[in-house]
Every structure is written in structure tokens, then in C-alpha cells.
């Protein structure tokens, strides 16, 4: 059928950048992972405005039923989209990986081990 061909290919939910210089605006869409960033897509499922509006919020619009459908047929969200969906409460919030200064994670790892050792003796 027509649907099987959609599931075979690696489908991702990700952002396409619109807007103009210094004013990014993203559409959240479902696309074949091989398609270019702003290229061919299967369906637009939302939009995301990373610039805080006057009310201080970053605007995120989602067609939640469609997002859930695509996740249910195996679409993989990109890291950024996974974070947005986590904030929206659609999926469990993914752990922040990276972020902060490089080496900060390693330093805390050492500090934790040292504090654990000092607690033992």
C-alpha cells in the first residue's frame, strides 16, 4: 500500500528555518532524513518562534495529534525538536546533553567521585 513506503524510509521530525536575517522562525515538519533542511517534506506539523515575544514567551505551535501519529509510526525527532516536544509535555523531556562549558560535565564527574570517597572514610 501507499503507507508502507512512508514507514520504510528513515523519517525525522525536524526544523526548517524560515524568517530573515537575525530573525529566525522555524517550521516543524516531518521529512525523509535524507532531504535537505529546507527541502522536500511530508507534512508540516507545527512552528516554533525562538525569539521571545512581547509577553516573554517563545511561541510554539503544534498539531499534537499529527505529531503523536508520526511518533507512533516511528519518526525520530531531532535533538531540538525532542527538547521542544519534551517542554510541551508530548514526550518525556530528553536529558540535556552538552550545553554549558565543554569539560564542565567531566569536572562534576570527578567532584562527585571525590565527594563519594570522602563520605566513605
Coordinates of C-alpha atoms in Angstrom, one line a residue:
X1 CA 0.0 0.0 0.0
X2 CA 0.9 3.7 0.0
X3 CA 1.5 3.8 3.7
X4 CA 4.3 1.2 3.9
X5 CA 6.7 3.3 1.8
X6 CA 6.4 6.1 4.4
X7 CA 7.5 3.8 7.3
X8 CA 10.4 2.2 5.4
X9 CA 12.4 5.4 4.9
X10 CA 14.0 7.0 7.9
X11 CA 11.6 9.7 8.8
X12 CA 12.6 12.6 11.1
X13 CA 10.7 15.4 12.7
X14 CA 12.9 18.4 12.5
X15 CA 13.1 22.2 12.0
X16 CA 13.3 24.1 8.7
X17 CA 14.5 27.7 9.0
X18 CA 12.4 30.5 7.6
X19 CA 12.3 34.1 8.5
X20 CA 15.0 36.6 7.6
X21 CA 18.4 37.5 8.9
X22 CA 18.7 37.7 12.6
X23 CA 15.1 36.8 12.9
X24 CA 14.8 33.1 12.7
X25 CA 11.5 31.3 12.5
X26 CA 11.1 27.6 12.2
X27 CA 8.6 25.2 10.8
X28 CA 8.5 21.8 12.5
X29 CA 8.0 19.3 9.8
X30 CA 8.2 15.6 9.0
X31 CA 10.7 14.7 6.4
X32 CA 12.8 11.9 5.0
X33 CA 16.1 12.2 6.8
X34 CA 18.0 12.4 3.5
X35 CA 16.1 15.5 2.4
X36 CA 17.8 18.9 2.7
X37 CA 17.0 21.1 5.7
X38 CA 14.6 23.4 3.9
X39 CA 13.8 20.9 1.2
X40 CA 11.1 18.3 0.5
X41 CA 8.9 17.4 3.4
X42 CA 5.9 15.1 4.0
X43 CA 3.9 17.3 6.4
X44 CA 4.3 20.5 8.4
X45 CA 3.2 19.7 12.0
X46 CA 4.0 23.0 13.8
X47 CA 6.0 26.1 14.0
X48 CA 8.5 27.5 16.5
X49 CA 9.5 31.1 17.1
X50 CA 12.7 31.2 19.1
X51 CA 12.6 35.0 19.7
X52 CA 10.7 35.8 22.8
X53 CA 7.6 37.8 22.1
X54 CA 6.5 40.9 24.0
X55 CA 5.0 38.6 26.6
X56 CA 8.4 37.0 27.1
X57 CA 7.4 33.6 25.7
X58 CA 8.9 31.7 22.8
X59 CA 6.0 30.6 20.7
X60 CA 5.5 27.0 19.8
X61 CA 2.5 25.8 17.7
X62 CA 1.9 22.1 17.3
X63 CA -0.6 19.9 15.6
X64 CA -0.4 17.5 18.6
X65 CA -2.4 14.7 17.0
X66 CA -0.2 14.7 13.9
X67 CA 3.0 14.8 16.0
X68 CA 1.8 11.8 18.0
X69 CA 0.8 9.9 14.9
X70 CA 4.3 10.4 13.3
X71 CA 6.0 9.4 16.6
X72 CA 3.8 6.3 16.7
X73 CA 4.8 5.2 13.2
X74 CA 8.5 5.6 14.1
X75 CA 9.5 9.1 13.1
X76 CA 12.6 10.2 15.1
X77 CA 12.6 13.8 16.4
X78 CA 15.8 15.7 16.1
X79 CA 17.5 16.8 19.3
X80 CA 16.0 20.3 19.2
X81 CA 12.5 19.0 18.3
X82 CA 12.8 16.4 21.1
X83 CA 13.5 19.2 23.6
X84 CA 10.6 21.2 22.3
X85 CA 8.2 18.3 22.5
X86 CA 9.5 17.5 26.0
X87 CA 8.8 21.0 27.1
X88 CA 5.3 20.7 25.5
X89 CA 4.7 17.5 27.5
X90 CA 4.2 15.3 24.5
X91 CA 7.2 13.1 25.2
X92 CA 9.3 12.7 28.3
X93 CA 11.8 15.5 28.4
X94 CA 15.1 14.3 27.0
X95 CA 18.2 14.7 29.2
X96 CA 20.2 17.8 28.3
X97 CA 23.3 16.6 26.6
X98 CA 26.1 19.0 26.0
X99 CA 25.2 22.6 26.9
X100 CA 27.4 24.7 29.2
X101 CA 31.1 24.9 29.1
X102 CA 33.0 22.0 27.5
X103 CA 34.6 20.0 30.3
X104 CA 32.0 21.0 32.9
X105 CA 30.5 17.5 32.8
X106 CA 33.8 15.9 33.3
X107 CA 34.7 18.2 36.2
X108 CA 31.4 17.4 38.0
X109 CA 32.1 13.7 37.4
X110 CA 35.4 14.0 39.3
X111 CA 33.9 16.1 42.0
X112 CA 31.2 13.6 42.6
X113 CA 33.6 10.7 42.8
X114 CA 35.8 12.6 45.3
X115 CA 32.8 13.5 47.5
X116 CA 31.6 9.9 47.4
X117 CA 35.0 8.7 48.5
X118 CA 35.2 11.2 51.3
X119 CA 31.8 10.1 52.6
X120 CA 33.1 6.5 52.9
X121 CA 36.1 7.2 55.1

